[in-house]
Coordinates of C-alpha atoms in Angstrom, one line a residue:
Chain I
X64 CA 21.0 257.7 -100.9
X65 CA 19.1 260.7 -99.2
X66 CA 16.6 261.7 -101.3
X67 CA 15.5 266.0 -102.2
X68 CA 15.9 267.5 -98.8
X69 CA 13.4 270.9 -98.6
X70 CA 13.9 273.1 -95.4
X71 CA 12.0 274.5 -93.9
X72 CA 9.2 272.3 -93.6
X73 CA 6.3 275.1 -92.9
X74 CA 6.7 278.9 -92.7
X75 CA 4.4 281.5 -91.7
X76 CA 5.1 285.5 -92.7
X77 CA 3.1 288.6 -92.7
X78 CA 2.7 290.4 -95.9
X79 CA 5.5 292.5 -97.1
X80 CA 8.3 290.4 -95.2
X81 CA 10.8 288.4 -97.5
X82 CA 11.3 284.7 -97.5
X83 CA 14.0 282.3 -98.6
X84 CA 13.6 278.5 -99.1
X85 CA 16.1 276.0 -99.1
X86 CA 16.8 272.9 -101.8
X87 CA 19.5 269.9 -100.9
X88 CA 19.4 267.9 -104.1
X89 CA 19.7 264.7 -105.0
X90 CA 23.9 264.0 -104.3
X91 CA 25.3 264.3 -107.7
X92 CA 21.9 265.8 -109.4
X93 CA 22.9 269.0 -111.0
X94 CA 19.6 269.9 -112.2
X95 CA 17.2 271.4 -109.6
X96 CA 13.9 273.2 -110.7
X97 CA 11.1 275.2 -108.6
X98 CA 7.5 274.5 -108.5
X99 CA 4.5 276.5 -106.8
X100 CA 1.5 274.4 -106.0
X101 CA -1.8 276.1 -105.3
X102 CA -5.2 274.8 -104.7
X103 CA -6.2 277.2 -107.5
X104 CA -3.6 277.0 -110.1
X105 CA -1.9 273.6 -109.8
X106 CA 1.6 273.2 -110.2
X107 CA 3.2 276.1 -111.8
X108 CA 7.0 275.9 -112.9
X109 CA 9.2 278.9 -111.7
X110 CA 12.7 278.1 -112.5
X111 CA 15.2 275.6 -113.3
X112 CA 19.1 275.7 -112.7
X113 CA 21.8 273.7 -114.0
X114 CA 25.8 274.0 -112.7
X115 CA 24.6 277.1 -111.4
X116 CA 22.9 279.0 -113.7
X117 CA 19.2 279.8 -114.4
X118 CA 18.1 278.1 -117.7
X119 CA 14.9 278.2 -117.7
X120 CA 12.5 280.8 -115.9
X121 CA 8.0 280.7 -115.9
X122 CA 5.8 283.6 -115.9
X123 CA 6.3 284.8 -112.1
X124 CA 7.1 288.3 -111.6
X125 CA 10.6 289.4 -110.5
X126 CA 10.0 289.2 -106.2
X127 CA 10.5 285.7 -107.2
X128 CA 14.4 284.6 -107.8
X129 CA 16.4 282.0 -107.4
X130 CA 19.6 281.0 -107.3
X131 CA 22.3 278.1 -107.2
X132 CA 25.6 277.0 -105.4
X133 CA 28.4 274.9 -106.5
X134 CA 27.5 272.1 -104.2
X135 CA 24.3 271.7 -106.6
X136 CA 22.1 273.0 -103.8
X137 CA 19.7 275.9 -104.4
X138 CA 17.8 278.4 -102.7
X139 CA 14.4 280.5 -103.7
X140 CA 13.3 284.0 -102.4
X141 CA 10.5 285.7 -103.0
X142 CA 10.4 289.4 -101.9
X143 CA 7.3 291.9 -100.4
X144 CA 5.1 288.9 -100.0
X145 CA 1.2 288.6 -101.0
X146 CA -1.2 286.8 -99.7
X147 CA -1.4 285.1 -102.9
X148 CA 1.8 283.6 -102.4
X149 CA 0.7 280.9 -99.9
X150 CA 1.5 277.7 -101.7
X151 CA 3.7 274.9 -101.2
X152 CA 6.9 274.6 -102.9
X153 CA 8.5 272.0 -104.2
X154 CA 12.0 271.7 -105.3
X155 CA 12.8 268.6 -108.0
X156 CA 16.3 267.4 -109.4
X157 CA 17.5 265.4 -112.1
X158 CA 20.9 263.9 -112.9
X159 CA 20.9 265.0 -116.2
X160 CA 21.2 268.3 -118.3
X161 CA 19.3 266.7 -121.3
X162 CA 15.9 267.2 -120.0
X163 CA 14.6 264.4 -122.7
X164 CA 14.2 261.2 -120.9
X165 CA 15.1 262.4 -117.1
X166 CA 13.1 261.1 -114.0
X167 CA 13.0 264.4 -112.0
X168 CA 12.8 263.7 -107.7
X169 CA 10.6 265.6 -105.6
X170 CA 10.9 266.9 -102.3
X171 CA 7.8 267.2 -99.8
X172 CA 8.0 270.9 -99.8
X173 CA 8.0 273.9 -98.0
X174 CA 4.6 275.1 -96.9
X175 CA 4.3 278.4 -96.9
X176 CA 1.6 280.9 -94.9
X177 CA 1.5 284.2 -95.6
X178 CA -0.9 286.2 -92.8
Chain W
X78 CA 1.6 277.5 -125.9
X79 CA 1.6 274.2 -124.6
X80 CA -0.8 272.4 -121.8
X81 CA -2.2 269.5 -120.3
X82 CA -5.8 269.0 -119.4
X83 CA -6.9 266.7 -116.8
X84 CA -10.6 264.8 -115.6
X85 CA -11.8 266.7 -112.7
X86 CA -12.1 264.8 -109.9
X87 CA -12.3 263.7 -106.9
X88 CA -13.2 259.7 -108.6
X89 CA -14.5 257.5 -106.1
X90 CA -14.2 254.1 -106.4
X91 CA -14.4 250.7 -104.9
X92 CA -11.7 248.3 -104.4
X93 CA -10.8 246.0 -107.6
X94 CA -12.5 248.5 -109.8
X95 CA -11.2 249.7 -113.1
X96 CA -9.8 253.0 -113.2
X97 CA -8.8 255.6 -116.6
X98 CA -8.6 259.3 -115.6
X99 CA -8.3 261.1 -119.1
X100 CA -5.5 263.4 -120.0
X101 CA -4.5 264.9 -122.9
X102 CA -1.9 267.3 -124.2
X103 CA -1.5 270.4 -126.7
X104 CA 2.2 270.9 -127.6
X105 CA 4.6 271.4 -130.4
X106 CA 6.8 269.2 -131.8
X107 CA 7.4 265.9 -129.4
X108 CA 6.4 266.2 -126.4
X109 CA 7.7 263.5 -123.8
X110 CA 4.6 263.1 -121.2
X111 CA 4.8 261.7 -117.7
X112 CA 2.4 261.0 -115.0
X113 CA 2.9 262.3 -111.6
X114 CA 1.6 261.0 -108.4
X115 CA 1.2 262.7 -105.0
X116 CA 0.6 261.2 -101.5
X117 CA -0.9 263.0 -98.9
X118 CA 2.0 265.1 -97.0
X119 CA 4.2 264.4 -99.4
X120 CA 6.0 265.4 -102.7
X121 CA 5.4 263.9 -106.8
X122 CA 6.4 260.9 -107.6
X123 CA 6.9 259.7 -111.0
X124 CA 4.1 256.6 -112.3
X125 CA 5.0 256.1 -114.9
X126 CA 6.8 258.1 -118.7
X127 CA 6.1 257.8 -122.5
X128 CA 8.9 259.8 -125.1
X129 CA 7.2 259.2 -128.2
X130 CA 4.3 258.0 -130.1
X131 CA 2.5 254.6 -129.4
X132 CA 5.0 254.3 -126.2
X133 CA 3.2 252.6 -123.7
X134 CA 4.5 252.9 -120.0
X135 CA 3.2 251.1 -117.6
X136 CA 4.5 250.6 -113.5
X137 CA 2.6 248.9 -110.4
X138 CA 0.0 247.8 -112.4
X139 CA -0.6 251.4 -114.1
X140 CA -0.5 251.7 -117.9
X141 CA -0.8 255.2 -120.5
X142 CA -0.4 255.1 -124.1
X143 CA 1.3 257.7 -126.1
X144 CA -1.5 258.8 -128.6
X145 CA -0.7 261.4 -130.8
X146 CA -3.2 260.9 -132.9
X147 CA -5.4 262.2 -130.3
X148 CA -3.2 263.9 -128.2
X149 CA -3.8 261.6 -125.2
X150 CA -2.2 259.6 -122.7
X151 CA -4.6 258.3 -120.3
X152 CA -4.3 256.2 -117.3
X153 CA -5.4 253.3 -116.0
X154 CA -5.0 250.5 -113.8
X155 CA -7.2 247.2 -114.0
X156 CA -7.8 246.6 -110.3
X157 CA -7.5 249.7 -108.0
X158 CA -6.4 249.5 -104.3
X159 CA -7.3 251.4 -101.6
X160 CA -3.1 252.2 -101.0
X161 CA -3.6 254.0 -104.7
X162 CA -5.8 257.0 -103.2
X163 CA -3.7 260.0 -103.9
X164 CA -3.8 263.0 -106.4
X165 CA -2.5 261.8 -110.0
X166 CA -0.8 264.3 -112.1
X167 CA -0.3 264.4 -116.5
X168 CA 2.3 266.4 -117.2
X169 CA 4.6 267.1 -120.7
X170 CA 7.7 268.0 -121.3
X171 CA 8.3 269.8 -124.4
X172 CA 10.8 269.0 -127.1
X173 CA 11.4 272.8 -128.3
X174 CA 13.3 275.2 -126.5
X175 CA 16.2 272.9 -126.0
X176 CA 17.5 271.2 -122.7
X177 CA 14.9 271.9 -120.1
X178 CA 13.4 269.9 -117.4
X179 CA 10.3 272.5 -117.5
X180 CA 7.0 270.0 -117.2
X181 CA 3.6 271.4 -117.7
X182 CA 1.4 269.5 -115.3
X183 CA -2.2 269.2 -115.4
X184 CA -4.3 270.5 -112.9
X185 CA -4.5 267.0 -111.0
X186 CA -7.2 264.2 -110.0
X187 CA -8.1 263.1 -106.8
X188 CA -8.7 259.4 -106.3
X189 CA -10.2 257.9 -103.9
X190 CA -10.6 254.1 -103.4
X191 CA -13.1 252.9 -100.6
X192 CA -12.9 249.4 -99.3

């Protein structure tokens, strides 16, 4: 079974420019959530999805948004970027909606560069 | 609100020696708490998951215990390798605000293991 596909890998962008990532889970995971990892600040949660709807959402301003697709797989933009945005993301998925006892699968990430 | 504090690292040690890197947690209610772990390049993986008090999990030779009386669940492993360098995450998931798969992670420690 293929396991949390991220794309693209590494991404460079100038400030002010718009980005969108891309999440594949797990096949038949319906849960996928949004991480940003800095040196600085660790892993910060941004948002979680289920069956295509946003169900949970952290403290991120609004250039940040997500979204989901019927196939599961889900997408994250972030708008007029900042230097500050350089992070990696990481997209997870579970195959449940319980959110109690759930194993969540990590992708590898998209590194992202903002010049 | 709820968090999870980590030891700073980087921890150095030698083959076969003991390892514990303290974590513990401030939430509401239940938490369930996890620990993460991170190879270089590469995405979390889940060690190893406790759901409630005086749960003990253990995997690849790792253990925590669930201690609410403290508010801890520190990890250890009797005999460290040198294939176990990587960053280790704690990380909680909280039992209020309903289904979620939100975790709180801690701000990570680097191991390092030297021949």
């Amino acid at each position: 079974k293929a396991g949390v596909t991220q794309t693209p890998r590494y991404l460079i962008k100038t400030r002010g420019q718009q980005v969108t990532l891309s999440c594949s889970p797990i096949s038949g995971h319906r849960s996928v959530s949004w991480y940003q990892q800095t040196p600085g600040q660790g892993l910060q949660f941004l948002f979680e999805y289920f069956s295509e709807t946003q169900r949970n959402k952290g403290n991120f301003p609004g250039r940040f948004s997500g979204r989901q697709f019927s196939n599961s797989r889900s997408e994250m933009n972030v708008s007029t970027l900042e230097l500050g945005d350089s992070a990696l993301y990481l997209c997870a998925s579970s195959s449940s909606s319980l959110g109690t006892n759930e194993k969540l699968f990590f992708g590898s990430g998209t590194q992202l560069s903002v010049l | 609100g709820n968090s999870v504090t980590q030891m700073e690292g980087p921890v150095t040690l030698s083959e076969e020696a003991f390892l514990t890197i303290n974590c513990t947690y401030t939430a509401t209610g239940y938490p369930s708490l996890f620990w993460y772990v991170q190879y270089p390049g590469e995405g979390l993986q889940l060690l190893l998951k406790a759901t409630k008090a005086d749960d003990k999990g253990s995997n690849k030779g790792f253990e925590a215990t669930y201690r609410k009386e403290t508010t801890s669940f520190h990890l250890e492993k009797g005999s460290v390798q040198v294939s176990d360098s990587a960053v280790y995450f704690c990380a909680l998931r909280s039992s209020d605000g309903g289904a979620t798969n939100k975790l709180i992670f801690g701000t990570g420690t680097l191991l390092a293991v030297q021949p």
